[in-house]
PDB file of C-alpha atoms in Angstrom:
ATOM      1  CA  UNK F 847     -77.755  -2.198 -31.167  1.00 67.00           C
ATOM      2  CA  UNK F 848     -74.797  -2.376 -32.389  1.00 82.00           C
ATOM      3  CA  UNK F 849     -73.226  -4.334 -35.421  1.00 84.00           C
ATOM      4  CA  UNK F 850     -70.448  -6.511 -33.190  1.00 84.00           C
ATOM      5  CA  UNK F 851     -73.374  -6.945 -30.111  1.00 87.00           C
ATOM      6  CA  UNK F 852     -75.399  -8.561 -32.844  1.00 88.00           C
ATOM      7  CA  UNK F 853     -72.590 -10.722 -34.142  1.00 90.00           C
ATOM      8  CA  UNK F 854     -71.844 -11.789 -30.486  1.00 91.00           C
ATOM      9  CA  UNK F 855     -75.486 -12.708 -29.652  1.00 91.00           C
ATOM     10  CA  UNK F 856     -75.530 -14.749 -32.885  1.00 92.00           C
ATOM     11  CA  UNK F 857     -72.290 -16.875 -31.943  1.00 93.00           C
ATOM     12  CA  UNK F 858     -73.443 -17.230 -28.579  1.00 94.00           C
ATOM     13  CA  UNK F 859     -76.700 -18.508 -29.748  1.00 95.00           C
ATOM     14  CA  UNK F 860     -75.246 -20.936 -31.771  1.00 96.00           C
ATOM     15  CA  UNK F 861     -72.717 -22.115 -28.979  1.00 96.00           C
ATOM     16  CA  UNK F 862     -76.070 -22.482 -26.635  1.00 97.00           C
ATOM     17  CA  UNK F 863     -78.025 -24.434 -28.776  1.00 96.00           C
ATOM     18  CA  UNK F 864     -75.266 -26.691 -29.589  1.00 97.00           C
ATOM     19  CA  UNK F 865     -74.501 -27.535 -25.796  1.00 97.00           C
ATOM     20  CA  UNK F 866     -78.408 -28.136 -25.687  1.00 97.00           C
ATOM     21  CA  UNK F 867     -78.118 -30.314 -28.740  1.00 97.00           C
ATOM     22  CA  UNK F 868     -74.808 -32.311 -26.931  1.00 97.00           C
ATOM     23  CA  UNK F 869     -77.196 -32.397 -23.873  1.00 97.00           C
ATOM     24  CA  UNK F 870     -80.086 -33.893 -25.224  1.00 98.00           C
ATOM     25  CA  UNK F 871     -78.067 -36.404 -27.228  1.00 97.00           C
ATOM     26  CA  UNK F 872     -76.084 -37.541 -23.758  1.00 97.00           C
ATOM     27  CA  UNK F 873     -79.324 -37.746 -22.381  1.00 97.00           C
ATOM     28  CA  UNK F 874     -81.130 -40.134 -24.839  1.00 97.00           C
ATOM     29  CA  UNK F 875     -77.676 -42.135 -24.955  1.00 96.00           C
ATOM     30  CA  UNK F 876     -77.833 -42.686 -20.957  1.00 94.00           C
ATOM     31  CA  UNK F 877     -81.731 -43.672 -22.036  1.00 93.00           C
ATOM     32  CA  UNK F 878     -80.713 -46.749 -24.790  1.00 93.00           C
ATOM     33  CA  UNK F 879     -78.009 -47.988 -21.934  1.00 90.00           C
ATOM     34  CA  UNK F 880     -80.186 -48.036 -19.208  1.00 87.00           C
ATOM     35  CA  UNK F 881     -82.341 -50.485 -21.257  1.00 87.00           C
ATOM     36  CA  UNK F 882     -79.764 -52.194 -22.383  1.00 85.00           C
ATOM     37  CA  UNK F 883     -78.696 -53.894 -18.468  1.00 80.00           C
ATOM     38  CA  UNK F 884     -80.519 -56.598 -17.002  1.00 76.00           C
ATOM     39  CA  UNK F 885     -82.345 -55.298 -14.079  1.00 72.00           C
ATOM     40  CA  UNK F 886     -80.286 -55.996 -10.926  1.00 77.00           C
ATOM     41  CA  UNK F 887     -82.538 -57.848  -8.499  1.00 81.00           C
ATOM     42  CA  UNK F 888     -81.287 -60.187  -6.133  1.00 82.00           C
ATOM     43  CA  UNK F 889     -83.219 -63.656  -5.109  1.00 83.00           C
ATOM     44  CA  UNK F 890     -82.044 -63.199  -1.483  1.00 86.00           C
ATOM     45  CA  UNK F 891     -84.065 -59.375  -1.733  1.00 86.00           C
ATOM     46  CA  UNK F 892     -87.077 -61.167  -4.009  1.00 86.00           C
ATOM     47  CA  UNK F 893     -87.653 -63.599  -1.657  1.00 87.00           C
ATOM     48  CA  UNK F 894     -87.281 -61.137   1.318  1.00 90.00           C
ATOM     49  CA  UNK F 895     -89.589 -58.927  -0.083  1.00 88.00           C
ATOM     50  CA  UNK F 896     -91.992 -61.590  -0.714  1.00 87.00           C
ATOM     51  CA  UNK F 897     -92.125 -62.668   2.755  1.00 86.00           C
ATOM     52  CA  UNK F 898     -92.611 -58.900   3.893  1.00 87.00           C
ATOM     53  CA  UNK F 899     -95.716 -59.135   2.327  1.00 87.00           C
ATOM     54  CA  UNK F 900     -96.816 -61.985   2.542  1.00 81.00           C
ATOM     55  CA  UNK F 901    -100.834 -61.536   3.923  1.00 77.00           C
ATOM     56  CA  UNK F 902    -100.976 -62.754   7.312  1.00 75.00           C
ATOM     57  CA  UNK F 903    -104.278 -64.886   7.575  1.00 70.00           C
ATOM     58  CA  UNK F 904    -106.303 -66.754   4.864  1.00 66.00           C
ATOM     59  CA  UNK F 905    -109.836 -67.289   4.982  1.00 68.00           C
ATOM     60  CA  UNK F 906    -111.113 -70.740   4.479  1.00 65.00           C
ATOM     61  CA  UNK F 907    -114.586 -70.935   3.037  1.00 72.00           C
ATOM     62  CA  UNK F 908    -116.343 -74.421   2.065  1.00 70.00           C
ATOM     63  CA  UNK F 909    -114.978 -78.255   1.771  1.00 70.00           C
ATOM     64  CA  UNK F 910    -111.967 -76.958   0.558  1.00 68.00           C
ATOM     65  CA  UNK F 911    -111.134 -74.154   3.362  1.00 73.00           C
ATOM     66  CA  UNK F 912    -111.659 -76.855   6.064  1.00 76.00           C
ATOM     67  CA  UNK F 913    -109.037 -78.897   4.659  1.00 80.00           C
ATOM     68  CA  UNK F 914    -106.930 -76.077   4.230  1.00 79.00           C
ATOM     69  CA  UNK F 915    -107.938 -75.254   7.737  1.00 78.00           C
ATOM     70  CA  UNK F 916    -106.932 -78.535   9.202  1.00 82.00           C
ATOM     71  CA  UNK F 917    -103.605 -79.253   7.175  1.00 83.00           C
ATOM     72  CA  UNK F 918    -102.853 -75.349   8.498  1.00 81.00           C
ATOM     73  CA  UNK F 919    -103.129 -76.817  12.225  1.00 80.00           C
ATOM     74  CA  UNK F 920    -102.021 -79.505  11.513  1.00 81.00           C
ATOM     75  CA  UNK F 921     -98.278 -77.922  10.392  1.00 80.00           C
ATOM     76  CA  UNK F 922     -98.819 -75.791  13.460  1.00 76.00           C
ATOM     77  CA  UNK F 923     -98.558 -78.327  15.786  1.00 72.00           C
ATOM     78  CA  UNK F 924     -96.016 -80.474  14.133  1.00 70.00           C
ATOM     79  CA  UNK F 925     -93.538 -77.110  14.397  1.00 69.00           C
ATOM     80  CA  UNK F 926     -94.166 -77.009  18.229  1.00 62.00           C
ATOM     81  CA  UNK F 927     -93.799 -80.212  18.781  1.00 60.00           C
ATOM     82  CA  UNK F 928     -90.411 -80.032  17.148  1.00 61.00           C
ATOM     83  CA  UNK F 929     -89.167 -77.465  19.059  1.00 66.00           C
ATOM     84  CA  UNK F 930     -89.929 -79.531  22.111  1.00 71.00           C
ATOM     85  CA  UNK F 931     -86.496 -80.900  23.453  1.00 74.00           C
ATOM     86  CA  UNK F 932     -85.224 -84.513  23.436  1.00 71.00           C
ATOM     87  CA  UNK F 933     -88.203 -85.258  20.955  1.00 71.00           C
ATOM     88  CA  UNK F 934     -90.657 -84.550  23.797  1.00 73.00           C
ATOM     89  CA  UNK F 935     -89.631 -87.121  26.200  1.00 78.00           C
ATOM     90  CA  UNK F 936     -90.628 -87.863  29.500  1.00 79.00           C
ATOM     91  CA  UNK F 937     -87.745 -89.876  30.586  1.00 84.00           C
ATOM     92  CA  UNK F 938     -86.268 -87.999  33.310  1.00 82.00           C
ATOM     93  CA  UNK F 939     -83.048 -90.509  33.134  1.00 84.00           C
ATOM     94  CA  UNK F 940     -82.198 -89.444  29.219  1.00 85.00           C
ATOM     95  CA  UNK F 941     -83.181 -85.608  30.308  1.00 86.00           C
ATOM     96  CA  UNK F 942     -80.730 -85.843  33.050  1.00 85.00           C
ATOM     97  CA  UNK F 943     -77.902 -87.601  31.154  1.00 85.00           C
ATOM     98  CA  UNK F 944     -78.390 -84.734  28.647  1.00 84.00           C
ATOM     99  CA  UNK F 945     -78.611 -81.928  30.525  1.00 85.00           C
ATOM    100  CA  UNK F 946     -78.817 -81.761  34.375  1.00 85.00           C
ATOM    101  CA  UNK F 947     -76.068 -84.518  34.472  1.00 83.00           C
ATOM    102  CA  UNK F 948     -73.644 -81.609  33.697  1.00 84.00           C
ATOM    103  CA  UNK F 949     -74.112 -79.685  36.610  1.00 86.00           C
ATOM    104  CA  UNK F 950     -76.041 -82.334  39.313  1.00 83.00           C
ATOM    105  CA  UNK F 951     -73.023 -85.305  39.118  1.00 84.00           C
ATOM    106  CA  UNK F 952     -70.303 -83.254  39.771  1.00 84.00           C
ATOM    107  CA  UNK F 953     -71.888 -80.074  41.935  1.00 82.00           C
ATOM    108  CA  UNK F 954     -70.837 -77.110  39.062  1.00 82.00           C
ATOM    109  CA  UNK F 955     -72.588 -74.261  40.383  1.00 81.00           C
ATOM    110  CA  UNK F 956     -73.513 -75.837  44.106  1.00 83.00           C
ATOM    111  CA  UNK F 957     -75.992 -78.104  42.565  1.00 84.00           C
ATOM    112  CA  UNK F 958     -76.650 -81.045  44.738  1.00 85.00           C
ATOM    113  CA  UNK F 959     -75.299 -84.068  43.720  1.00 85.00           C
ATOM    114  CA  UNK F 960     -77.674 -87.090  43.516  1.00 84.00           C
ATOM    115  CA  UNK F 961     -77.226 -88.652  47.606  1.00 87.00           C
ATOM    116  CA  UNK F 962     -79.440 -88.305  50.006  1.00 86.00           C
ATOM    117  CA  UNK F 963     -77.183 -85.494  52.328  1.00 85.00           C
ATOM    118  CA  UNK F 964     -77.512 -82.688  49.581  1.00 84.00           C
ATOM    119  CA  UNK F 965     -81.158 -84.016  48.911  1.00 80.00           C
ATOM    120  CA  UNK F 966     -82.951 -84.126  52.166  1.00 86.00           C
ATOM    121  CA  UNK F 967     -83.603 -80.853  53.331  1.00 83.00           C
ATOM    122  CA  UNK F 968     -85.159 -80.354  49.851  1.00 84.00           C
ATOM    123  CA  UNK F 969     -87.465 -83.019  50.072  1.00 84.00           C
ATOM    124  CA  UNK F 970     -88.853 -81.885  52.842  1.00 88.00           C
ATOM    125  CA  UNK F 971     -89.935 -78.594  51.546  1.00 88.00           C
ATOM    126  CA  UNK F 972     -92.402 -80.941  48.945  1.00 88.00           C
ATOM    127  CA  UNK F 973     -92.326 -82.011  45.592  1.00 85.00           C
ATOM    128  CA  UNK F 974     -94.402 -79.106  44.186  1.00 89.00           C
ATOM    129  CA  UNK F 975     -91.206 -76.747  45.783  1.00 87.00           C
ATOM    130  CA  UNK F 976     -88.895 -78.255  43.954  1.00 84.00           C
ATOM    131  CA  UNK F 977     -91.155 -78.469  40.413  1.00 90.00           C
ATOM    132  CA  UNK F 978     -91.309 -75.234  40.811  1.00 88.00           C
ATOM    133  CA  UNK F 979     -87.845 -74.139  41.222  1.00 86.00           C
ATOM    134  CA  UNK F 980     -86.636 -76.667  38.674  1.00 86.00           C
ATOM    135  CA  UNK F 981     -88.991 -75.065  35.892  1.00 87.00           C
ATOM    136  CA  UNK F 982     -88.599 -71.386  37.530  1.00 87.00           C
ATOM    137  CA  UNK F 983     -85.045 -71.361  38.422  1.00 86.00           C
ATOM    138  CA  UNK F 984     -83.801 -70.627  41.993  1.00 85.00           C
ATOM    139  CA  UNK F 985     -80.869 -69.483  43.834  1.00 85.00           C
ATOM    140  CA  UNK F 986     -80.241 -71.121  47.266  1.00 80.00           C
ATOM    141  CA  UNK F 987     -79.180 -69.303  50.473  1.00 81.00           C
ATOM    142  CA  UNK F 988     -75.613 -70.718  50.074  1.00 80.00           C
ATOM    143  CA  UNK F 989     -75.038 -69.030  46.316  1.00 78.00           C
ATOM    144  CA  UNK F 990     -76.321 -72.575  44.482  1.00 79.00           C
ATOM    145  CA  UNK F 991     -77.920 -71.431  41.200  1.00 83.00           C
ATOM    146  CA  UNK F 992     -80.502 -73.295  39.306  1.00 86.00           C
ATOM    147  CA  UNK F 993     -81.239 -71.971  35.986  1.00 87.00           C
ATOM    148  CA  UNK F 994     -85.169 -72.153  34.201  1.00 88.00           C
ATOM    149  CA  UNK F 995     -86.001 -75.150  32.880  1.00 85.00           C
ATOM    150  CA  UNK F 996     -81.991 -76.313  33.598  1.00 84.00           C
ATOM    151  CA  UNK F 997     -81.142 -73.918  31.101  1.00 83.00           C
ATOM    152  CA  UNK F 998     -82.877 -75.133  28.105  1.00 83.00           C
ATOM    153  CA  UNK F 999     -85.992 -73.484  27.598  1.00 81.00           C
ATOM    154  CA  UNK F1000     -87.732 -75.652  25.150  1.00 80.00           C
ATOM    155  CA  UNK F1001     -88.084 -78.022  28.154  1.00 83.00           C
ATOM    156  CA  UNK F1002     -92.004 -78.467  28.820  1.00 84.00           C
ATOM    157  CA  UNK F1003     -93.179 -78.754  32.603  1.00 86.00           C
ATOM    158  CA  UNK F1004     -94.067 -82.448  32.223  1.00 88.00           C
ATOM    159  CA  UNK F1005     -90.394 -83.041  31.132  1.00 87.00           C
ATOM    160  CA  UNK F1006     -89.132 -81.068  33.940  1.00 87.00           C
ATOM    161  CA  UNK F1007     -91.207 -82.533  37.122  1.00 89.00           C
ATOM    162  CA  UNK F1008     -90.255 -85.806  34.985  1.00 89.00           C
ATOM    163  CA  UNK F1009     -86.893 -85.546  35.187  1.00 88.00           C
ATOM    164  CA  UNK F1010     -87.740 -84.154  39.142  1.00 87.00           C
ATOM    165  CA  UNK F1011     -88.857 -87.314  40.053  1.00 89.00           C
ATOM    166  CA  UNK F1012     -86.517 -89.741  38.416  1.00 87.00           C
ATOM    167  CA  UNK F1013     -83.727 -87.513  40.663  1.00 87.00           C
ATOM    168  CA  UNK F1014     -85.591 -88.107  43.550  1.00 84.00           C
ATOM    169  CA  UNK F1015     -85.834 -92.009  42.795  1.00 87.00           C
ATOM    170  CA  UNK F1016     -82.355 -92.479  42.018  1.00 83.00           C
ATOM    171  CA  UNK F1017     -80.999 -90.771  45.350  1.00 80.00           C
ATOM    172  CA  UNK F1018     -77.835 -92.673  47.489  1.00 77.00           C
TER     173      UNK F1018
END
């Protein structure tokens, strides 16, 4: 080899392990300031996380598992019955000023008003006709549309053939 090859492999050797030196310092300075910030979790993501994995069942074993057992049902039922509507009433007459009112006092949507003309004809297809189209929905031969449940499904089927009934009692 030549003399000036030599002298170039030695400078470029030294520029090379320099920019490995300036490397490996960058990289242990990006180290100390990456432990320097707070981690960067949010509560909204914590607490999302936590109910993704959240277990499913629980196992209830002894004294203590049946009270766990019944307080468990016992929330269970509580958070049906309040999604019942109206507080699970059966008084058709505060059902019907709630909800059916809307459509059945003023005939929105071809719904028969509350008299005895509109009414009749129904009546004589039987009550369990007209449970059933009150809590299934219907639409009439002349274009009248009843929605499910009047349009509110947390209505149960008690409240509905309640509310049925008080209708057909308060007829002109």
């Amino acid at each position: 080899m030549r003399n000036y090859d030599l002298e170039f492999l030695k400078r470029f050797s030294m520029v090379i392990g320099l920019l490995a030196l300036v490397t490996l310092g960058l990289i242990l300075l990006a180290l100390y300031l990456h432990r320097q910030l707070p981690p960067e979790i949010s509560p909204t993501a914590a607490s999302r996380t936590a109910a993704r994995i959240h277990p499913v069942g629980a196992v209830y074993a002894g004294d203590t598992g049946a009270a766990a057992q019944a307080a468990a049902a016992a929330a269970a039922a509580a958070k049906a019955a309040s999604q019942v509507a109206y507080g699970g009433t059966t008084d058709g007459a505060v059902i019907y000023q709630n909800l059916c009112g809307a459509c059945h006092t003023n005939g929105v949507g071809k719904a028969p008003t509350l008299d005895h003309a509109h009414w009749d004809a129904r009546i004589a297809q039987g009550n369990e006709t007209l449970y059933k189209h009150a809590i299934e929905g219907f639409t009439g031969p002349d274009g009248g549309i009843m929605p499910p449940r009047g349009g509110n499904p947390a209505l149960t089927d008690e409240q509905v053939k309640a509310t049925v009934d008080w209708m057909l009692a308060n007829l002109k």
